[in-house]
């Protein structure tokens, strides 16, 4: 009887909306423990171990970490793109007023953090190039924290955050391409564009077999990866071409979405979390948070993100350009803005591109980690406490 109850509890946990967030947080803790233990060097060797092969006309040999961040994460972005397109066609983003809100909020959430960083570092030539670090929201961790609240937050808030983070990441990718990439191969971008057009043609022809989209998507990933631009954009672009419908029948888009949900939540994201949060704590890190570099990143993410997201959301609604998702209030938007300050992967990635000095890289990574933890905790507490007050009123 006890075993049956345990099995039921186990099944209930993995089918709950908060399971992915809980596992993600546990993986972050595990990664930090590994990075600050005797396992640090062996684990680093595993991440740097090269997998794949090289052939005459193309190369697919990369370190494990690249396969995770550029390969597995493309699948994650594919899933998020599917969710966004479904909401655009038949859900929370189906009208201009609803769809414009996350776009404008993301613009505010990008501009204000970059401005704050620039104010602290404009007169410091060695760190001024890091203005892009606090711009990005880590969609995986932000959605993971939000999922811990389950059905206590409006469904539209999750879509709002996902759409905002997608736009945010697209802006960050564009910034990387324009300001942090020194070797862009436009021929590969042309090949990727041709594949994207082919996927659109397949959609217009009414082809519903997933292979007509997934196989070209793999080639698109390869071309974008070799172009010098972050390859995860291939997942979003492929998702936009999947056929869907507005009726109750299962479309190819919805079929693929159902197929990917559990693998992404319980395999890809935990692997991603363990691989990307292995920051080794060092002496002087805390003091570094009070320097221009540390303050620019921490205040940019923790303060600039919620201010930019909230202000642009409020302005766009007041000007009647946009409207809030159903059952969403301004405290929800402020809490969402705080979750937007969770930088992690993309912020750390930009930090590595911004600085060649390992000391600056470590200082920046620790500042991103600190700001992300503060943002995640405060965002979760604000949304949780607001829901409790609302339930008792």
Short mmCIF file of C-alpha atoms in Angstrom, two decimals:
data_model
loop_
_atom_site.label_atom_id
_atom_site.label_comp_id
_atom_site.label_asym_id
_atom_site.label_seq_id
_atom_site.Cartn_x
_atom_site.Cartn_y
_atom_site.Cartn_z
CA UNK A 1 0.00 0.00 0.00
CA UNK A 2 2.86 2.32 0.93
CA UNK A 3 4.62 1.63 -2.37
CA UNK A 4 1.40 2.39 -4.27
CA UNK A 5 1.07 5.72 -2.48
CA UNK A 6 4.70 6.54 -3.22
CA UNK A 7 4.23 5.70 -6.89
CA UNK A 8 1.13 7.88 -7.02
CA UNK A 9 3.00 10.75 -5.33
CA UNK A 10 5.93 10.30 -7.72
CA UNK A 11 3.62 10.36 -10.74
CA UNK A 12 1.73 13.37 -9.39
CA UNK A 13 4.98 15.30 -8.93
CA UNK A 14 6.20 14.68 -12.47
CA UNK A 15 2.85 15.62 -13.98
CA UNK A 16 2.54 18.83 -11.94
CA UNK A 17 3.36 22.20 -13.47
CA UNK A 18 6.02 22.92 -10.84
CA UNK A 19 8.07 19.73 -11.32
CA UNK A 20 10.32 21.18 -14.01
CA UNK A 21 11.11 24.23 -11.91
CA UNK A 22 11.93 22.17 -8.82
CA UNK A 23 14.28 19.88 -10.76
CA UNK A 24 15.91 22.89 -12.42
CA UNK A 25 16.68 24.52 -9.07
CA UNK A 26 18.07 21.26 -7.66
CA UNK A 27 20.35 21.00 -10.69
CA UNK A 28 21.65 24.53 -10.12
CA UNK A 29 22.53 23.62 -6.54
CA UNK A 30 24.17 20.38 -7.70
CA UNK A 31 26.21 22.25 -10.29
CA UNK A 32 27.49 24.77 -7.73
CA UNK A 33 28.43 21.94 -5.36
CA UNK A 34 30.37 20.16 -8.11
CA UNK A 35 32.16 23.36 -9.16
CA UNK A 36 33.37 23.95 -5.60
CA UNK A 37 34.47 20.40 -4.82
CA UNK A 38 37.13 17.92 -5.90
CA UNK A 39 34.86 17.01 -8.83
CA UNK A 40 35.38 20.42 -10.44
CA UNK A 41 38.32 19.49 -12.68
CA UNK A 42 36.91 16.11 -13.86
CA UNK A 43 33.56 17.77 -14.57
CA UNK A 44 35.26 20.55 -16.53
CA UNK A 45 37.14 17.92 -18.54
CA UNK A 46 33.83 16.24 -19.39
CA UNK A 47 32.33 19.53 -20.59
CA UNK A 48 35.39 20.25 -22.72
CA UNK A 49 35.58 16.75 -24.21
CA UNK A 50 35.00 16.92 -27.97
CA UNK A 51 32.32 14.79 -29.58
CA UNK A 52 31.46 14.33 -33.22
CA UNK A 53 33.52 14.08 -36.35
CA UNK A 54 35.08 16.07 -39.13
CA UNK A 55 34.43 15.32 -42.78
CA UNK A 56 35.67 16.75 -46.05
CA UNK A 57 32.93 19.31 -46.56
CA UNK A 58 31.68 19.90 -43.03
CA UNK A 59 32.61 19.65 -39.37
CA UNK A 60 30.50 18.43 -36.45
CA UNK A 61 33.14 18.08 -33.75
CA UNK A 62 32.47 20.25 -30.70
CA UNK A 63 32.98 20.17 -26.93
CA UNK A 64 30.15 18.67 -24.87
CA UNK A 65 29.27 22.15 -23.56
CA UNK A 66 28.73 23.45 -27.10
CA UNK A 67 26.50 20.48 -27.91
CA UNK A 68 24.43 21.32 -24.83
CA UNK A 69 24.20 25.09 -25.30
CA UNK A 70 23.89 25.17 -29.08
CA UNK A 71 22.37 21.75 -29.78
CA UNK A 72 20.07 20.76 -26.93
CA UNK A 73 19.05 24.37 -26.33
CA UNK A 74 17.91 24.65 -29.94
CA UNK A 75 15.35 21.95 -29.09
CA UNK A 76 14.26 23.98 -26.06
CA UNK A 77 13.84 27.06 -28.23
CA UNK A 78 11.93 24.95 -30.73
CA UNK A 79 9.44 24.03 -27.98
CA UNK A 80 9.11 27.62 -26.81
CA UNK A 81 8.63 28.76 -30.39
CA UNK A 82 5.85 26.21 -30.84
CA UNK A 83 4.09 27.52 -27.72
CA UNK A 84 4.42 31.10 -28.89
CA UNK A 85 3.05 30.37 -32.37
CA UNK A 86 0.11 28.42 -30.94
CA UNK A 87 -0.74 31.35 -28.68
CA UNK A 88 -0.43 33.78 -31.60
CA UNK A 89 -2.84 31.70 -33.72
CA UNK A 90 -5.43 30.76 -31.14
CA UNK A 91 -4.50 32.01 -27.69
CA UNK A 92 -3.22 34.84 -25.53
CA UNK A 93 -1.26 36.54 -28.32
CA UNK A 94 -3.90 36.32 -31.04
CA UNK A 95 -4.63 40.06 -31.09
CA UNK A 96 -2.27 42.96 -31.78
CA UNK A 97 -2.85 44.50 -28.36
CA UNK A 98 -1.85 41.29 -26.64
CA UNK A 99 1.08 40.46 -28.94
CA UNK A 100 2.54 43.98 -28.82
CA UNK A 101 2.84 43.94 -25.02
CA UNK A 102 5.74 41.45 -24.68
CA UNK A 103 7.57 43.06 -27.61
CA UNK A 104 7.45 46.55 -26.10
CA UNK A 105 8.12 45.24 -22.59
CA UNK A 106 11.18 43.38 -23.87
CA UNK A 107 12.51 46.55 -25.49
CA UNK A 108 12.24 48.36 -22.16
CA UNK A 109 13.80 45.40 -20.39
CA UNK A 110 16.78 45.56 -22.75
CA UNK A 111 17.34 49.32 -22.92
CA UNK A 112 17.22 50.22 -19.21
CA UNK A 113 19.75 47.56 -18.01
CA UNK A 114 22.17 48.50 -20.80
CA UNK A 115 21.84 52.17 -19.81
CA UNK A 116 22.48 51.41 -16.13
CA UNK A 117 25.59 49.40 -16.99
CA UNK A 118 26.84 52.19 -19.26
CA UNK A 119 26.38 54.77 -16.50
CA UNK A 120 28.72 52.79 -14.24
CA UNK A 121 31.28 51.78 -16.87
CA UNK A 122 31.31 54.42 -19.61
CA UNK A 123 34.50 55.95 -18.19
CA UNK A 124 36.16 52.55 -17.65
CA UNK A 125 37.65 51.43 -21.01
CA UNK A 126 38.47 47.91 -19.79
CA UNK A 127 34.85 47.11 -18.85
CA UNK A 128 32.75 49.44 -21.03
CA UNK A 129 32.27 46.70 -23.64
CA UNK A 130 30.11 44.65 -21.24
CA UNK A 131 26.96 46.76 -21.70
CA UNK A 132 25.20 43.79 -23.34
CA UNK A 133 25.61 41.50 -20.30
CA UNK A 134 22.53 42.60 -18.29
CA UNK A 135 20.26 42.79 -21.36
CA UNK A 136 19.26 39.13 -21.64
CA UNK A 137 16.66 37.12 -19.73
CA UNK A 138 17.29 33.41 -19.26
CA UNK A 139 13.96 32.05 -20.44
CA UNK A 140 14.56 28.56 -19.06
CA UNK A 141 15.23 29.60 -15.48
CA UNK A 142 12.64 32.41 -15.49
CA UNK A 143 9.92 30.03 -16.64
CA UNK A 144 11.21 27.43 -14.21
CA UNK A 145 10.73 29.80 -11.26
CA UNK A 146 7.30 30.85 -12.53
CA UNK A 147 6.28 27.20 -12.89
CA UNK A 148 6.88 26.68 -9.15
CA UNK A 149 3.75 28.76 -8.57
CA UNK A 150 1.71 26.36 -10.74
CA UNK A 151 -1.87 27.46 -11.25
CA UNK A 152 -1.56 30.24 -8.65
CA UNK A 153 -0.59 32.67 -11.41
CA UNK A 154 -2.67 33.43 -14.52
CA UNK A 155 -1.93 31.23 -17.53
CA UNK A 156 -1.45 34.35 -19.63
CA UNK A 157 1.45 35.45 -17.43
CA UNK A 158 3.52 32.42 -18.46
CA UNK A 159 2.84 33.16 -22.13
CA UNK A 160 3.69 36.82 -21.55
CA UNK A 161 7.01 35.86 -19.92
CA UNK A 162 7.83 33.28 -22.61
CA UNK A 163 7.09 35.75 -25.42
CA UNK A 164 9.01 38.53 -23.67
CA UNK A 165 12.02 36.27 -23.10
CA UNK A 166 11.96 35.11 -26.73
CA UNK A 167 12.00 38.71 -27.99
CA UNK A 168 14.64 39.51 -25.37
CA UNK A 169 16.85 36.66 -26.56
CA UNK A 170 16.33 37.57 -30.21
CA UNK A 171 17.51 41.10 -29.41
CA UNK A 172 20.48 39.67 -27.50
CA UNK A 173 21.37 37.43 -30.45
CA UNK A 174 21.16 40.44 -32.77
CA UNK A 175 23.38 42.44 -30.41
CA UNK A 176 25.91 39.60 -30.34
CA UNK A 177 25.86 39.41 -34.13
CA UNK A 178 26.37 43.16 -34.57
CA UNK A 179 28.64 44.07 -31.65
CA UNK A 180 30.24 40.91 -30.26
CA UNK A 181 30.82 38.76 -33.34
CA UNK A 182 33.95 39.44 -35.34
CA UNK A 183 33.59 36.71 -37.93
CA UNK A 184 30.10 36.51 -39.45
CA UNK A 185 29.84 34.22 -42.49
CA UNK A 186 27.05 35.62 -44.64
CA UNK A 187 27.20 32.70 -47.05
CA UNK A 188 26.04 30.36 -44.28
CA UNK A 189 23.31 32.85 -43.34
CA UNK A 190 22.18 32.73 -46.95
CA UNK A 191 21.99 28.92 -46.85
CA UNK A 192 19.98 29.12 -43.62
CA UNK A 193 17.59 31.64 -45.19
CA UNK A 194 17.09 29.31 -48.17
CA UNK A 195 16.20 26.44 -45.83
CA UNK A 196 13.77 28.67 -43.94
CA UNK A 197 12.06 29.65 -47.19
CA UNK A 198 11.83 25.96 -48.10
CA UNK A 199 10.07 25.24 -44.79
CA UNK A 200 7.61 28.06 -45.46
CA UNK A 201 6.92 26.59 -48.93
CA UNK A 202 6.23 23.19 -47.34
CA UNK A 203 3.79 24.91 -44.99
CA UNK A 204 2.02 26.65 -47.88
CA UNK A 205 1.80 23.34 -49.72
CA UNK A 206 -0.09 21.88 -46.77
CA UNK A 207 2.53 19.23 -45.95
CA UNK A 208 1.86 17.94 -42.43
CA UNK A 209 4.55 15.29 -41.97
CA UNK A 210 6.95 16.58 -39.30
CA UNK A 211 9.99 15.33 -41.23
CA UNK A 212 9.42 18.04 -43.84
CA UNK A 213 10.22 20.60 -41.12
CA UNK A 214 12.55 18.83 -38.67
CA UNK A 215 15.08 17.57 -41.24
CA UNK A 216 15.49 21.00 -42.91
CA UNK A 217 15.59 22.48 -39.40
CA UNK A 218 18.66 20.37 -38.60
CA UNK A 219 20.39 21.71 -41.71
CA UNK A 220 19.36 25.25 -40.75
CA UNK A 221 20.89 24.72 -37.30
CA UNK A 222 24.16 23.64 -38.93
CA UNK A 223 24.28 26.65 -41.25
CA UNK A 224 23.41 29.18 -38.53
CA UNK A 225 25.93 27.63 -36.16
CA UNK A 226 28.67 28.02 -38.76
CA UNK A 227 27.56 31.57 -39.58
CA UNK A 228 28.86 32.82 -36.25
CA UNK A 229 25.38 33.59 -34.83
CA UNK A 230 23.99 31.66 -31.89
CA UNK A 231 22.45 28.52 -33.36
CA UNK A 232 19.43 28.32 -31.04
CA UNK A 233 17.61 30.78 -33.31
CA UNK A 234 17.14 27.83 -35.70
CA UNK A 235 14.71 26.29 -33.21
CA UNK A 236 12.52 29.40 -33.12
CA UNK A 237 12.54 29.80 -36.92
CA UNK A 238 11.62 26.14 -37.47
CA UNK A 239 8.76 26.42 -34.97
CA UNK A 240 7.32 29.37 -36.87
CA UNK A 241 6.92 27.23 -40.00
CA UNK A 242 5.03 24.30 -38.40
CA UNK A 243 1.39 24.01 -39.57
CA UNK A 244 -1.32 24.60 -36.98
CA UNK A 245 -5.06 25.24 -36.89
CA UNK A 246 -7.73 26.93 -34.83
CA UNK A 247 -10.02 23.92 -34.35
CA UNK A 248 -9.88 21.04 -31.84
CA UNK A 249 -8.04 18.58 -34.10
CA UNK A 250 -4.37 17.99 -33.28
CA UNK A 251 -2.14 19.89 -35.70
CA UNK A 252 1.49 19.00 -36.52
CA UNK A 253 2.55 21.88 -34.28
CA UNK A 254 0.58 20.58 -31.31
CA UNK A 255 1.75 17.02 -31.95
CA UNK A 256 5.41 18.05 -31.83
CA UNK A 257 4.76 20.25 -28.79
CA UNK A 258 3.33 17.28 -26.87
CA UNK A 259 6.25 15.09 -27.96
CA UNK A 260 8.87 17.57 -26.73
CA UNK A 261 7.40 18.80 -23.44
CA UNK A 262 8.61 16.03 -21.10
CA UNK A 263 12.04 15.48 -22.72
CA UNK A 264 12.73 19.20 -22.55
CA UNK A 265 11.50 19.68 -18.97
CA UNK A 266 13.04 16.55 -17.46
CA UNK A 267 16.13 15.85 -19.59
CA UNK A 268 17.35 18.83 -21.62
CA UNK A 269 16.83 21.58 -19.04
CA UNK A 270 18.39 19.66 -16.11
CA UNK A 271 21.46 18.88 -18.26
CA UNK A 272 21.62 22.53 -19.29
CA UNK A 273 21.39 23.73 -15.67
CA UNK A 274 24.14 21.43 -14.42
CA UNK A 275 26.45 22.41 -17.27
CA UNK A 276 26.02 26.19 -17.10
CA UNK A 277 25.92 27.15 -13.43
CA UNK A 278 29.19 25.53 -12.35
CA UNK A 279 30.77 28.73 -11.04
CA UNK A 280 33.76 28.26 -8.73
CA UNK A 281 33.69 30.68 -5.79
CA UNK A 282 36.94 32.59 -5.24
CA UNK A 283 38.31 35.10 -2.74
CA UNK A 284 37.40 38.69 -3.55
CA UNK A 285 34.26 37.84 -5.48
CA UNK A 286 31.95 39.57 -2.99
CA UNK A 287 34.07 42.74 -3.03
CA UNK A 288 33.94 42.70 -6.82
CA UNK A 289 30.17 43.19 -6.70
CA UNK A 290 30.79 46.74 -5.43
CA UNK A 291 33.00 47.69 -8.36
CA UNK A 292 31.79 49.36 -11.55
CA UNK A 293 31.55 46.04 -13.38
CA UNK A 294 29.69 44.26 -10.58
CA UNK A 295 27.29 47.13 -9.87
CA UNK A 296 26.55 47.62 -13.55
CA UNK A 297 25.53 43.98 -13.95
CA UNK A 298 23.72 43.49 -10.62
CA UNK A 299 21.75 46.74 -10.78
CA UNK A 300 21.18 46.30 -14.50
CA UNK A 301 19.54 42.90 -14.02
CA UNK A 302 17.96 43.30 -10.58
CA UNK A 303 16.75 46.90 -10.97
CA UNK A 304 16.91 47.74 -14.66
CA UNK A 305 14.96 44.70 -15.86
CA UNK A 306 11.82 45.19 -13.70
CA UNK A 307 11.87 48.97 -14.19
CA UNK A 308 12.18 48.70 -17.98
CA UNK A 309 9.62 45.90 -18.33
CA UNK A 310 7.09 47.47 -15.96
CA UNK A 311 7.39 51.00 -17.36
CA UNK A 312 7.04 49.98 -21.00
CA UNK A 313 4.13 47.66 -20.15
CA UNK A 314 2.38 50.43 -18.22
CA UNK A 315 3.03 53.00 -20.95
CA UNK A 316 1.83 50.75 -23.77
CA UNK A 317 -1.36 49.88 -21.89
CA UNK A 318 -2.05 53.51 -20.92
CA UNK A 319 -1.57 54.56 -24.54
CA UNK A 320 -3.97 51.75 -25.50
CA UNK A 321 -1.38 50.15 -27.75
CA UNK A 322 -1.46 46.92 -25.75
CA UNK A 323 -3.51 45.15 -23.11
CA UNK A 324 -2.60 42.92 -20.19
CA UNK A 325 -3.26 39.17 -20.44
CA UNK A 326 -6.51 37.91 -18.95
CA UNK A 327 -6.63 37.95 -15.10
CA UNK A 328 -3.22 39.66 -14.97
CA UNK A 329 -2.68 42.71 -12.74
CA UNK A 330 0.18 45.17 -12.30
CA UNK A 331 1.74 43.30 -9.34
CA UNK A 332 1.94 40.31 -11.66
CA UNK A 333 3.83 42.43 -14.21
CA UNK A 334 6.24 43.70 -11.55
CA UNK A 335 6.90 40.13 -10.39
CA UNK A 336 7.42 39.08 -13.99
CA UNK A 337 9.83 42.00 -14.43
CA UNK A 338 11.89 40.73 -11.50
CA UNK A 339 11.99 37.24 -13.02
CA UNK A 340 13.22 38.93 -16.18
CA UNK A 341 16.34 39.82 -14.21
CA UNK A 342 17.41 36.17 -14.20
CA UNK A 343 20.30 36.35 -16.66
CA UNK A 344 22.40 33.18 -16.36
CA UNK A 345 23.24 31.61 -19.70
CA UNK A 346 22.97 34.37 -22.28
CA UNK A 347 24.38 36.97 -19.87
CA UNK A 348 27.33 34.71 -19.01
CA UNK A 349 27.80 33.99 -22.72
CA UNK A 350 27.96 37.71 -23.52
CA UNK A 351 30.35 38.22 -20.58
CA UNK A 352 32.75 35.71 -22.10
CA UNK A 353 32.54 37.57 -25.42
CA UNK A 354 32.96 40.97 -23.75
CA UNK A 355 36.17 40.31 -21.84
CA UNK A 356 39.35 38.45 -22.67
CA UNK A 357 40.70 38.89 -19.12
CA UNK A 358 39.75 35.78 -17.05
CA UNK A 359 39.50 37.97 -13.93
CA UNK A 360 36.80 40.14 -15.52
CA UNK A 361 35.04 37.04 -16.84
CA UNK A 362 34.87 35.47 -13.37
CA UNK A 363 33.75 38.74 -11.77
CA UNK A 364 31.03 39.15 -14.38
CA UNK A 365 29.82 35.55 -14.02
CA UNK A 366 29.55 35.92 -10.24
CA UNK A 367 27.65 39.22 -10.64
CA UNK A 368 25.23 37.53 -13.06
CA UNK A 369 24.73 34.64 -10.63
CA UNK A 370 24.12 37.03 -7.70
CA UNK A 371 21.67 39.22 -9.62
CA UNK A 372 19.85 36.19 -11.00
CA UNK A 373 19.41 34.64 -7.54
CA UNK A 374 18.17 37.95 -6.10
CA UNK A 375 15.80 38.46 -9.02
CA UNK A 376 14.46 34.91 -8.85
CA UNK A 377 13.85 34.98 -5.09
CA UNK A 378 12.25 38.44 -5.07
CA UNK A 379 10.10 37.72 -8.13
CA UNK A 380 8.87 34.44 -6.65
CA UNK A 381 8.15 36.02 -3.23
CA UNK A 382 6.29 38.97 -4.75
CA UNK A 383 4.06 36.79 -6.94
CA UNK A 384 3.48 34.28 -4.14
CA UNK A 385 2.59 36.91 -1.52
CA UNK A 386 0.32 38.78 -3.92
CA UNK A 387 -1.59 35.60 -4.72
CA UNK A 388 -2.01 34.86 -1.00
CA UNK A 389 -3.39 38.36 -0.33
CA UNK A 390 -5.66 38.07 -3.34
CA UNK A 391 -6.96 34.68 -2.16
CA UNK A 392 -7.79 36.03 1.30
CA UNK A 393 -9.47 39.21 0.02
#
